[in-house]
Each structure stands twice: as C-alpha cells, then as structure tokens.
Amino acid sequence: MNILISCGGTGGHMYPGLAVAEELIRRGHAVGILLSGRAVENERSGKQIPEGAQTFTLSARRLKDPLFLPTLPASVKRAVRLMRAFHPDVLLAMGSYTSLVPCLAARICRVPVVLHEANAVPGKAVRWLSHLAHTICYAFPEATAYFPKRVRQVDTGVPIRRDIAAVRNRFEGDSERFNLLVMGGSQGADAINEAVVASLALLPTKTPKISRKLRVFHITGKGKDAQVRARYDHSYAGRIEHIILDYANNMPELYAQMQYCVSRAGASSCFELASCLVPSVLIPYPHAAANHQEANARSIVARGGAEMLSQADVLADPWKLAGRIANAVDSNGPRAAMRKALHTIMRPNAAALVADALEAVATPPA
C-alpha cells in the first residue's frame, strides 16, 4: 500500500510521524513523508528519515497568518497534484496547522484520513479536521471529549523511536550515585534552565549529603550550553557533579541511566519517560497552545506517573523544585510508585498500533 504521512511543523509532530513511517516500511508499505519546509525540520530530520521513504515538501501557513486564507486555494491545488502523483491509499496526519491542507486535498481525492492527536487538549486544526477523519488515534483519554462520537477512535499513545521504545530503565532501587536528567524542550528552555540551576544551588548548603550523591545531566537546548555552564560555575550548583549538553544524540543511553527527570510536558517527552520508566517532575510550558502541556501533565499525575510544579511557582521559590529533587534522592518509595504507574501508561508499541489503524482503513474488509 501507499501511505502518505503529514508530519511537518515541529519535532513533536515530525518524530512520531517518522516512527510510524519506519514501522510501515518494515511491514513492506510504500511511504511518503510530507514536511512543511520549516527550518526546524531541516535541522532535525537529516538522519531520522527512514531508508526507503520518499519525502515531499508542502509549505504551510499558520491559521492566524493574514495570508492563510488568500493562499489556501493554491496550496490545496498543489497538495492535490502531489496526491495524484503519489496515489496514497490513506493519509496519516500528525496534527498541527500543517495537516490542514493535506487533509483538504485528501478529501478532494477521496483518500481516507487517519488523524493522530498527541496532546490531552487538541489544537484548533485537529478539532476541525476530526470531522473529516475516518479514524482518530489519540494518546491521552482526555482528548476524546473534543472529537465527534461518530468517528472511530483508537488509543495508541505517542509513537516514539524504536531505540527509545526498547529501553527499560535499570534503576529499581537506590544506588551509590543518583542520576538526574534535565530537559527543557524546544520551547521555554531558558526558564527551565534558570529554575533548575537556582534550585540545585540550594542543595549543597541545605542537604550536603544529597548534593554529594547527585549527578546531573542537563540538556540546555541548542546554543544555550555555555550560558548554563556559566550559571553552574558561578553558583553553589557548581559543587554538584554536572554534565552540560546543548543537545543529546544518545537519548536511549541517557534514559537507561536516569533515576529521575525534570522535564517539560510535551507529549513525546511524557511518553518517552513513561516507556523508559523514568519518574519525573513535570513543569509545563505555560504558553503552549490551549495550555495543553498542563493538561498532559495533569493526566500523567492523575494516574500516578509523575509529579508536577508550575513554572511560576518554581521561579518564585526554587526550593519547591529543590525539595522534590531532594526527596527523590532520599527515598525510593515515591519513585517506585511512579515506576509502577508508568507501566500502565507506557505505549512502547504505539507506532505499531498506529500502523495497524492505517492498515485497517486502507484495506477494506473482505
């Protein structure tokens, strides 16, 4: 079968789409990957595009762009031409505004649409497109309240890379060193970096025994490593063993070593942490569309898989985060409870579940 995947816009849409593409190619399908040409895609897609996939680019404008409506007819025409050349049996749209034009073109070409929504609160584009979809794959049960009841819905989780899905964190109990992972995500990394350094700086004086045990792996965001390293060096946080990275190419290896994580609450991060059984404290990005990161975090917390703090609280009182880190180092009990809960949240086979949904749509029953 020919399957076209629209996954442009952000890494949070692209990486899950590429994970599904890899699974589909493994099953013998012809796969086309439709990107939007944004710089972030060019920077990150490089080695991630599965061998054998065809790639296409279709520029997309945000819904609030004044030129969105005037350019829409021409964009849809280009998308229709692309579909007629590729002949997809089904379109997988990974959400965001970049999915709107491909879905409209699929409607014109009578190609069935499968939508994937990664967040607990769908964006405007996905809410509109849900009425055109044959099937909707979702990651958080809270999202289903926004979809038409008549549309088939499948709980798949968020597809993640196979090498990450294969990780099982090895830390069941206490150990000599306590490895803490810090991930600021692609948005709002500066606030996380500031909050973490300020929080860690409190530990050497308030809890010296814990600070001596702690080892921090801090992913700062691209180009921010020198600034964050200087903050460590000029504060008490520098007394804690720390490894500063602006970007990590070895995420499976890192996840396998971590006992705890401070992270944003993007859908991919939440499901990677769940799949790798890494307990965490989630600090949602407060300016995410429809505050979806807070909704993601609340869903994970409600099921016992993480703790949550607001960015405003952490910046106003660094001990709120420092205290959570100290408690995590000091006692394995809460972490063990989170790990147990993560077993029920994890979906390491999410890419396969989405591929199953696509095959079910593209292959009518006999």
Short mmCIF file of N, CA, C and O in Angstrom, two decimals, residues 158-273:
data_model
loop_
_atom_site.label_atom_id
_atom_site.label_comp_id
_atom_site.label_asym_id
_atom_site.label_seq_id
_atom_site.Cartn_x
_atom_site.Cartn_y
_atom_site.Cartn_z
N VAL A 158 1.74 7.83 22.01
CA VAL A 158 2.56 8.62 21.07
C VAL A 158 3.67 7.75 20.52
O VAL A 158 4.47 7.20 21.29
N PRO A 159 3.74 7.58 19.19
CA PRO A 159 4.84 6.78 18.62
C PRO A 159 6.19 7.40 18.96
O PRO A 159 6.39 8.61 18.83
N ILE A 160 7.11 6.55 19.40
CA ILE A 160 8.46 7.01 19.71
C ILE A 160 9.47 6.14 18.97
O ILE A 160 9.12 5.07 18.47
N ARG A 161 10.69 6.62 18.90
CA ARG A 161 11.74 5.90 18.17
C ARG A 161 11.91 4.49 18.73
O ARG A 161 11.80 4.26 19.94
N ARG A 162 12.22 3.54 17.84
CA ARG A 162 12.34 2.14 18.27
C ARG A 162 13.47 1.95 19.28
O ARG A 162 13.34 1.14 20.20
N ASP A 163 14.56 2.71 19.13
CA ASP A 163 15.66 2.53 20.08
C ASP A 163 15.30 3.04 21.47
O ASP A 163 15.76 2.51 22.48
N ILE A 164 14.43 4.06 21.54
CA ILE A 164 13.96 4.54 22.84
C ILE A 164 12.89 3.59 23.39
O ILE A 164 12.89 3.27 24.59
N ALA A 165 12.01 3.11 22.52
CA ALA A 165 10.96 2.19 22.97
C ALA A 165 11.54 0.90 23.54
O ALA A 165 10.89 0.23 24.36
N ALA A 166 12.76 0.55 23.12
CA ALA A 166 13.38 -0.69 23.59
C ALA A 166 14.05 -0.54 24.95
O ALA A 166 14.44 -1.53 25.57
N VAL A 167 14.17 0.70 25.44
CA VAL A 167 14.88 0.95 26.71
C VAL A 167 14.00 0.54 27.88
O VAL A 167 12.80 0.80 27.91
N ARG A 168 14.61 -0.10 28.86
CA ARG A 168 13.96 -0.31 30.14
C ARG A 168 14.94 0.17 31.21
O ARG A 168 16.01 -0.41 31.38
N ASN A 169 14.55 1.20 31.91
CA ASN A 169 15.42 1.80 32.90
C ASN A 169 15.83 0.78 33.95
O ASN A 169 15.02 0.02 34.44
N ARG A 170 17.12 0.76 34.29
CA ARG A 170 17.64 -0.32 35.13
C ARG A 170 17.62 0.00 36.63
O ARG A 170 17.96 -0.84 37.44
N PHE A 171 17.21 1.19 37.00
CA PHE A 171 17.29 1.57 38.41
C PHE A 171 15.99 1.26 39.13
O PHE A 171 15.04 2.03 39.10
N GLU A 172 15.95 0.13 39.76
CA GLU A 172 14.78 -0.27 40.54
C GLU A 172 14.86 0.27 41.97
O GLU A 172 13.85 0.46 42.63
N GLY A 173 16.05 0.47 42.49
CA GLY A 173 16.20 0.92 43.88
C GLY A 173 17.30 1.95 44.01
O GLY A 173 17.69 2.59 43.06
N ASP A 174 17.81 2.08 45.22
CA ASP A 174 18.86 3.05 45.48
C ASP A 174 20.19 2.57 44.91
O ASP A 174 20.43 1.39 44.73
N SER A 175 21.07 3.51 44.64
CA SER A 175 22.41 3.19 44.15
C SER A 175 23.38 4.22 44.71
O SER A 175 22.99 5.19 45.36
N GLU A 176 24.65 4.01 44.44
CA GLU A 176 25.67 4.91 45.01
C GLU A 176 25.53 6.32 44.48
O GLU A 176 25.70 7.30 45.19
N ARG A 177 25.25 6.46 43.18
CA ARG A 177 25.05 7.78 42.58
C ARG A 177 23.59 7.91 42.14
O ARG A 177 22.95 6.93 41.77
N PHE A 178 23.10 9.13 42.13
CA PHE A 178 21.72 9.40 41.72
C PHE A 178 21.77 10.28 40.48
O PHE A 178 22.22 11.44 40.53
N ASN A 179 21.34 9.72 39.36
CA ASN A 179 21.40 10.43 38.08
C ASN A 179 20.10 11.18 37.82
O ASN A 179 19.01 10.58 37.76
N LEU A 180 20.21 12.48 37.63
CA LEU A 180 19.06 13.36 37.36
C LEU A 180 19.18 13.91 35.94
O LEU A 180 20.21 14.49 35.58
N LEU A 181 18.14 13.74 35.15
CA LEU A 181 18.10 14.28 33.80
C LEU A 181 17.26 15.55 33.80
O LEU A 181 16.18 15.59 34.40
N VAL A 182 17.75 16.58 33.12
CA VAL A 182 17.02 17.84 32.97
C VAL A 182 16.81 18.09 31.48
O VAL A 182 17.78 18.12 30.71
N MET A 183 15.54 18.26 31.08
CA MET A 183 15.22 18.51 29.66
C MET A 183 14.30 19.73 29.58
O MET A 183 13.19 19.71 30.10
N GLY A 184 14.76 20.77 28.90
CA GLY A 184 13.95 21.98 28.76
C GLY A 184 13.03 21.98 27.58
O GLY A 184 12.15 22.83 27.48
N GLY A 185 13.20 21.03 26.66
CA GLY A 185 12.36 21.01 25.47
C GLY A 185 12.75 22.08 24.48
O GLY A 185 13.69 22.86 24.69
N SER A 186 11.99 22.17 23.40
CA SER A 186 12.31 23.14 22.34
C SER A 186 11.75 24.52 22.64
O SER A 186 12.14 25.50 22.04
N GLN A 187 10.78 24.60 23.56
CA GLN A 187 10.18 25.89 23.91
C GLN A 187 10.39 26.16 25.40
O GLN A 187 10.25 25.30 26.23
N GLY A 188 10.71 27.39 25.71
CA GLY A 188 10.81 27.77 27.12
C GLY A 188 11.96 27.15 27.86
O GLY A 188 11.92 27.03 29.08
N ALA A 189 13.02 26.76 27.15
CA ALA A 189 14.16 26.12 27.82
C ALA A 189 14.85 27.08 28.78
O ALA A 189 15.36 26.65 29.82
N ASP A 190 14.86 28.37 28.47
CA ASP A 190 15.55 29.34 29.33
C ASP A 190 14.99 29.33 30.74
O ASP A 190 15.73 29.38 31.73
N ALA A 191 13.66 29.29 30.86
CA ALA A 191 13.03 29.30 32.18
C ALA A 191 13.37 28.04 32.97
O ALA A 191 13.64 28.09 34.17
N ILE A 192 13.34 26.89 32.30
CA ILE A 192 13.70 25.63 32.97
C ILE A 192 15.16 25.68 33.41
O ILE A 192 15.51 25.29 34.54
N ASN A 193 16.04 26.15 32.54
CA ASN A 193 17.46 26.22 32.87
C ASN A 193 17.68 27.10 34.10
O ASN A 193 18.43 26.73 35.02
N GLU A 194 17.03 28.25 34.12
CA GLU A 194 17.17 29.18 35.24
C GLU A 194 16.64 28.54 36.53
O GLU A 194 17.29 28.60 37.58
N ALA A 195 15.46 27.92 36.44
CA ALA A 195 14.84 27.34 37.63
C ALA A 195 15.67 26.18 38.19
O ALA A 195 15.83 26.06 39.42
N VAL A 196 16.20 25.34 37.32
CA VAL A 196 16.96 24.18 37.78
C VAL A 196 18.26 24.61 38.46
O VAL A 196 18.61 24.11 39.54
N VAL A 197 18.99 25.53 37.84
CA VAL A 197 20.26 25.96 38.43
C VAL A 197 20.01 26.63 39.79
O VAL A 197 20.72 26.36 40.78
N ALA A 198 18.97 27.47 39.87
CA ALA A 198 18.66 28.13 41.14
C ALA A 198 18.26 27.12 42.20
O ALA A 198 18.61 27.26 43.38
N SER A 199 17.55 26.08 41.80
CA SER A 199 17.11 25.06 42.75
C SER A 199 18.29 24.21 43.22
O SER A 199 18.45 23.94 44.43
N LEU A 200 19.12 23.77 42.29
CA LEU A 200 20.26 22.94 42.66
C LEU A 200 21.24 23.70 43.54
O LEU A 200 21.92 23.11 44.39
N ALA A 201 21.32 25.02 43.36
CA ALA A 201 22.26 25.82 44.15
C ALA A 201 21.92 25.80 45.64
O ALA A 201 22.78 26.10 46.48
N LEU A 202 20.68 25.43 45.98
CA LEU A 202 20.28 25.38 47.38
C LEU A 202 20.73 24.10 48.08
O LEU A 202 20.85 24.06 49.31
N LEU A 203 20.95 23.04 47.30
CA LEU A 203 21.19 21.73 47.91
C LEU A 203 22.53 21.59 48.65
O LEU A 203 22.57 20.96 49.71
N PRO A 204 23.65 22.12 48.14
CA PRO A 204 24.92 21.92 48.86
C PRO A 204 24.92 22.46 50.28
O PRO A 204 25.59 21.91 51.16
N THR A 205 24.17 23.53 50.55
CA THR A 205 24.13 24.08 51.91
C THR A 205 23.01 23.47 52.74
O THR A 205 23.17 23.24 53.93
N LYS A 206 21.85 23.19 52.10
CA LYS A 206 20.70 22.66 52.86
C LYS A 206 20.76 21.15 53.04
O LYS A 206 20.36 20.63 54.08
N THR A 207 21.22 20.45 52.03
CA THR A 207 21.27 18.97 52.09
C THR A 207 22.60 18.50 51.49
O THR A 207 22.62 17.92 50.39
N PRO A 208 23.73 18.74 52.16
CA PRO A 208 25.04 18.43 51.57
C PRO A 208 25.21 16.95 51.22
O PRO A 208 25.84 16.63 50.21
N LYS A 209 24.65 16.06 52.03
CA LYS A 209 24.79 14.62 51.75
C LYS A 209 24.12 14.26 50.43
O LYS A 209 24.66 13.51 49.61
N ILE A 210 22.94 14.83 50.19
CA ILE A 210 22.22 14.56 48.94
C ILE A 210 22.95 15.17 47.75
O ILE A 210 23.08 14.56 46.70
N SER A 211 23.47 16.38 47.92
CA SER A 211 24.15 17.03 46.79
C SER A 211 25.41 16.28 46.38
O SER A 211 25.78 16.26 45.21
N ARG A 212 26.07 15.61 47.35
CA ARG A 212 27.27 14.84 47.01
C ARG A 212 26.91 13.57 46.23
O ARG A 212 27.73 13.06 45.46
N LYS A 213 25.71 13.06 46.42
CA LYS A 213 25.28 11.85 45.72
C LYS A 213 24.76 12.15 44.32
O LYS A 213 24.76 11.31 43.43
N LEU A 214 24.34 13.38 44.10
CA LEU A 214 23.62 13.76 42.88
C LEU A 214 24.58 13.94 41.70
O LEU A 214 25.67 14.49 41.83
N ARG A 215 24.15 13.47 40.54
CA ARG A 215 24.87 13.71 39.28
C ARG A 215 23.84 14.17 38.25
O ARG A 215 22.88 13.45 37.98
N VAL A 216 24.04 15.36 37.69
CA VAL A 216 23.04 15.99 36.83
C VAL A 216 23.48 15.95 35.37
O VAL A 216 24.62 16.33 35.04
N PHE A 217 22.58 15.48 34.52
CA PHE A 217 22.77 15.54 33.06
C PHE A 217 21.77 16.58 32.55
O PHE A 217 20.57 16.33 32.52
N HIS A 218 22.27 17.75 32.18
CA HIS A 218 21.41 18.89 31.87
C HIS A 218 21.47 19.19 30.37
O HIS A 218 22.49 19.62 29.85
N ILE A 219 20.35 18.94 29.68
CA ILE A 219 20.23 19.26 28.25
C ILE A 219 19.63 20.66 28.16
O ILE A 219 18.46 20.87 28.48
N THR A 220 20.42 21.61 27.70
CA THR A 220 20.06 23.02 27.82
C THR A 220 19.22 23.57 26.68
O THR A 220 18.57 24.59 26.82
N GLY A 221 19.26 22.91 25.53
CA GLY A 221 18.71 23.50 24.31
C GLY A 221 19.85 24.02 23.47
O GLY A 221 20.90 24.42 23.98
N LYS A 222 19.66 24.00 22.17
CA LYS A 222 20.75 24.30 21.25
C LYS A 222 21.29 25.71 21.46
O LYS A 222 20.55 26.68 21.51
N GLY A 223 22.62 25.80 21.61
CA GLY A 223 23.29 27.08 21.74
C GLY A 223 23.23 27.69 23.12
O GLY A 223 23.71 28.81 23.33
N LYS A 224 22.63 26.98 24.09
CA LYS A 224 22.47 27.54 25.43
C LYS A 224 23.43 26.93 26.45
O LYS A 224 23.40 27.26 27.62
N ASP A 225 24.29 26.01 26.01
CA ASP A 225 25.13 25.27 26.95
C ASP A 225 26.15 26.17 27.66
O ASP A 225 26.38 26.02 28.86
N ALA A 226 26.77 27.09 26.93
CA ALA A 226 27.79 27.94 27.55
C ALA A 226 27.18 28.82 28.64
O ALA A 226 27.76 28.98 29.72
N GLN A 227 26.03 29.36 28.37
CA GLN A 227 25.35 30.22 29.35
C GLN A 227 24.98 29.44 30.61
O GLN A 227 25.19 29.90 31.74
N VAL A 228 24.45 28.22 30.41
CA VAL A 228 24.04 27.41 31.57
C VAL A 228 25.27 26.93 32.34
O VAL A 228 25.28 26.92 33.58
N ARG A 229 26.34 26.57 31.64
CA ARG A 229 27.56 26.14 32.31
C ARG A 229 28.10 27.27 33.19
O ARG A 229 28.57 27.04 34.31
N ALA A 230 28.02 28.49 32.68
CA ALA A 230 28.49 29.64 33.48
C ALA A 230 27.64 29.82 34.73
O ALA A 230 28.15 30.18 35.80
N ARG A 231 26.34 29.58 34.62
CA ARG A 231 25.46 29.69 35.79
C ARG A 231 25.84 28.66 36.86
O ARG A 231 25.85 28.97 38.05
N TYR A 232 26.12 27.44 36.43
CA TYR A 232 26.57 26.42 37.38
C TYR A 232 27.88 26.87 38.05
O TYR A 232 28.02 26.79 39.26
N ASP A 233 28.82 27.32 37.23
CA ASP A 233 30.15 27.66 37.74
C ASP A 233 30.12 28.83 38.72
O ASP A 233 31.01 28.94 39.58
N HIS A 234 29.12 29.70 38.61
CA HIS A 234 29.06 30.89 39.46
C HIS A 234 28.03 30.75 40.58
O HIS A 234 27.64 31.75 41.19
N SER A 235 27.62 29.53 40.86
CA SER A 235 26.67 29.32 41.95
C SER A 235 27.03 28.04 42.70
O SER A 235 27.89 27.27 42.27
N TYR A 236 26.37 27.81 43.80
CA TYR A 236 26.62 26.60 44.57
C TYR A 236 26.25 25.34 43.77
O TYR A 236 26.69 24.25 44.12
N ALA A 237 25.46 25.50 42.72
CA ALA A 237 25.13 24.35 41.87
C ALA A 237 26.37 23.73 41.27
O ALA A 237 26.40 22.54 40.94
N GLY A 238 27.42 24.53 41.10
CA GLY A 238 28.67 24.02 40.56
C GLY A 238 29.35 22.99 41.44
O GLY A 238 30.25 22.27 40.99
N ARG A 239 28.93 22.89 42.71
CA ARG A 239 29.50 21.88 43.61
C ARG A 239 28.90 20.49 43.37
O ARG A 239 29.39 19.51 43.91
N ILE A 240 27.82 20.45 42.62
CA ILE A 240 27.18 19.18 42.27
C ILE A 240 27.76 18.70 40.95
O ILE A 240 27.92 19.49 40.00
N GLU A 241 28.07 17.43 40.85
CA GLU A 241 28.60 16.90 39.59
C GLU A 241 27.58 17.13 38.49
O GLU A 241 26.39 16.79 38.64
N HIS A 242 28.02 17.70 37.37
CA HIS A 242 27.07 18.02 36.31
C HIS A 242 27.72 17.85 34.94
O HIS A 242 28.92 18.09 34.76
N ILE A 243 26.92 17.39 34.02
CA ILE A 243 27.31 17.26 32.61
C ILE A 243 26.35 18.12 31.81
O ILE A 243 25.13 17.92 31.86
N ILE A 244 26.88 19.12 31.10
CA ILE A 244 26.05 20.08 30.37
C ILE A 244 26.09 19.73 28.88
O ILE A 244 27.15 19.61 28.27
N LEU A 245 24.91 19.56 28.28
CA LEU A 245 24.79 19.23 26.86
C LEU A 245 23.79 20.18 26.22
O LEU A 245 22.73 20.46 26.81
N ASP A 246 24.10 20.70 25.04
CA ASP A 246 23.09 21.54 24.39
C ASP A 246 22.09 20.68 23.63
O ASP A 246 20.94 21.08 23.41
N TYR A 247 22.51 19.49 23.24
CA TYR A 247 21.63 18.56 22.52
C TYR A 247 22.19 17.16 22.74
O TYR A 247 23.41 16.98 22.85
N ALA A 248 21.34 16.18 22.85
CA ALA A 248 21.79 14.82 23.12
C ALA A 248 21.41 13.89 21.98
O ALA A 248 20.23 13.77 21.64
N ASN A 249 22.42 13.24 21.40
CA ASN A 249 22.18 12.25 20.35
C ASN A 249 22.03 10.84 20.91
O ASN A 249 21.77 9.90 20.16
N ASN A 250 22.24 10.70 22.22
CA ASN A 250 22.23 9.37 22.84
C ASN A 250 21.12 9.23 23.86
O ASN A 250 21.32 8.74 24.98
N MET A 251 19.92 9.65 23.50
CA MET A 251 18.81 9.63 24.45
C MET A 251 18.51 8.23 25.00
O MET A 251 18.24 8.10 26.21
N PRO A 252 18.54 7.16 24.20
CA PRO A 252 18.29 5.85 24.80
C PRO A 252 19.27 5.53 25.94
O PRO A 252 18.86 5.04 27.00
N GLU A 253 20.54 5.85 25.73
CA GLU A 253 21.55 5.60 26.76
C GLU A 253 21.29 6.45 28.00
O GLU A 253 21.41 5.97 29.14
N LEU A 254 20.90 7.71 27.80
CA LEU A 254 20.62 8.58 28.94
C LEU A 254 19.40 8.08 29.72
O LEU A 254 19.44 7.99 30.96
N TYR A 255 18.32 7.78 29.03
CA TYR A 255 17.11 7.31 29.72
C TYR A 255 17.41 6.06 30.54
O TYR A 255 16.86 5.88 31.63
N ALA A 256 18.26 5.19 30.03
CA ALA A 256 18.55 3.94 30.72
C ALA A 256 19.28 4.16 32.04
O ALA A 256 19.25 3.30 32.93
N GLN A 257 19.93 5.32 32.19
CA GLN A 257 20.75 5.58 33.38
C GLN A 257 20.05 6.43 34.43
O GLN A 257 20.56 6.58 35.54
N MET A 258 18.90 7.02 34.09
CA MET A 258 18.32 8.05 34.95
C MET A 258 17.40 7.50 36.03
O MET A 258 16.60 6.61 35.79
N GLN A 259 17.52 8.08 37.24
CA GLN A 259 16.59 7.75 38.32
C GLN A 259 15.44 8.74 38.43
O GLN A 259 14.41 8.43 39.02
N TYR A 260 15.61 9.93 37.86
CA TYR A 260 14.58 10.96 37.99
C TYR A 260 14.83 11.98 36.89
O TYR A 260 15.94 12.10 36.37
N CYS A 261 13.77 12.74 36.54
CA CYS A 261 13.90 13.70 35.45
C CYS A 261 13.09 14.96 35.77
O CYS A 261 12.00 14.88 36.34
N VAL A 262 13.65 16.11 35.39
CA VAL A 262 12.91 17.37 35.38
C VAL A 262 12.66 17.70 33.92
O VAL A 262 13.61 17.82 33.13
N SER A 263 11.39 17.84 33.54
CA SER A 263 11.08 17.96 32.11
C SER A 263 9.88 18.85 31.88
O SER A 263 9.03 19.02 32.76
N ARG A 264 9.79 19.40 30.68
CA ARG A 264 8.56 19.98 30.19
C ARG A 264 7.55 18.84 30.01
O ARG A 264 7.89 17.67 30.21
N ALA A 265 6.33 19.17 29.61
CA ALA A 265 5.28 18.16 29.50
C ALA A 265 4.76 18.04 28.08
O ALA A 265 3.56 17.83 27.86
N GLY A 266 5.67 18.17 27.09
CA GLY A 266 5.28 17.85 25.72
C GLY A 266 4.90 16.38 25.63
O GLY A 266 5.41 15.54 26.38
N ALA A 267 4.02 16.05 24.70
CA ALA A 267 3.50 14.68 24.63
C ALA A 267 4.61 13.65 24.40
O ALA A 267 4.63 12.59 25.03
N SER A 268 5.55 13.96 23.50
CA SER A 268 6.62 13.00 23.23
C SER A 268 7.48 12.76 24.46
O SER A 268 7.84 11.62 24.77
N SER A 269 7.82 13.84 25.17
CA SER A 269 8.62 13.68 26.39
C SER A 269 7.88 12.83 27.41
O SER A 269 8.46 11.93 28.03
N CYS A 270 6.58 13.09 27.59
CA CYS A 270 5.79 12.33 28.56
C CYS A 270 5.80 10.84 28.23
O CYS A 270 5.98 9.99 29.12
N PHE A 271 5.64 10.50 26.95
CA PHE A 271 5.54 9.08 26.60
C PHE A 271 6.91 8.42 26.49
O PHE A 271 7.03 7.21 26.70
N GLU A 272 7.96 9.19 26.19
CA GLU A 272 9.30 8.61 26.25
C GLU A 272 9.66 8.28 27.70
O GLU A 272 10.20 7.20 27.98
N LEU A 273 9.38 9.19 28.62
CA LEU A 273 9.66 8.93 30.03
C LEU A 273 8.84 7.74 30.53
O LEU A 273 9.35 6.90 31.28
#
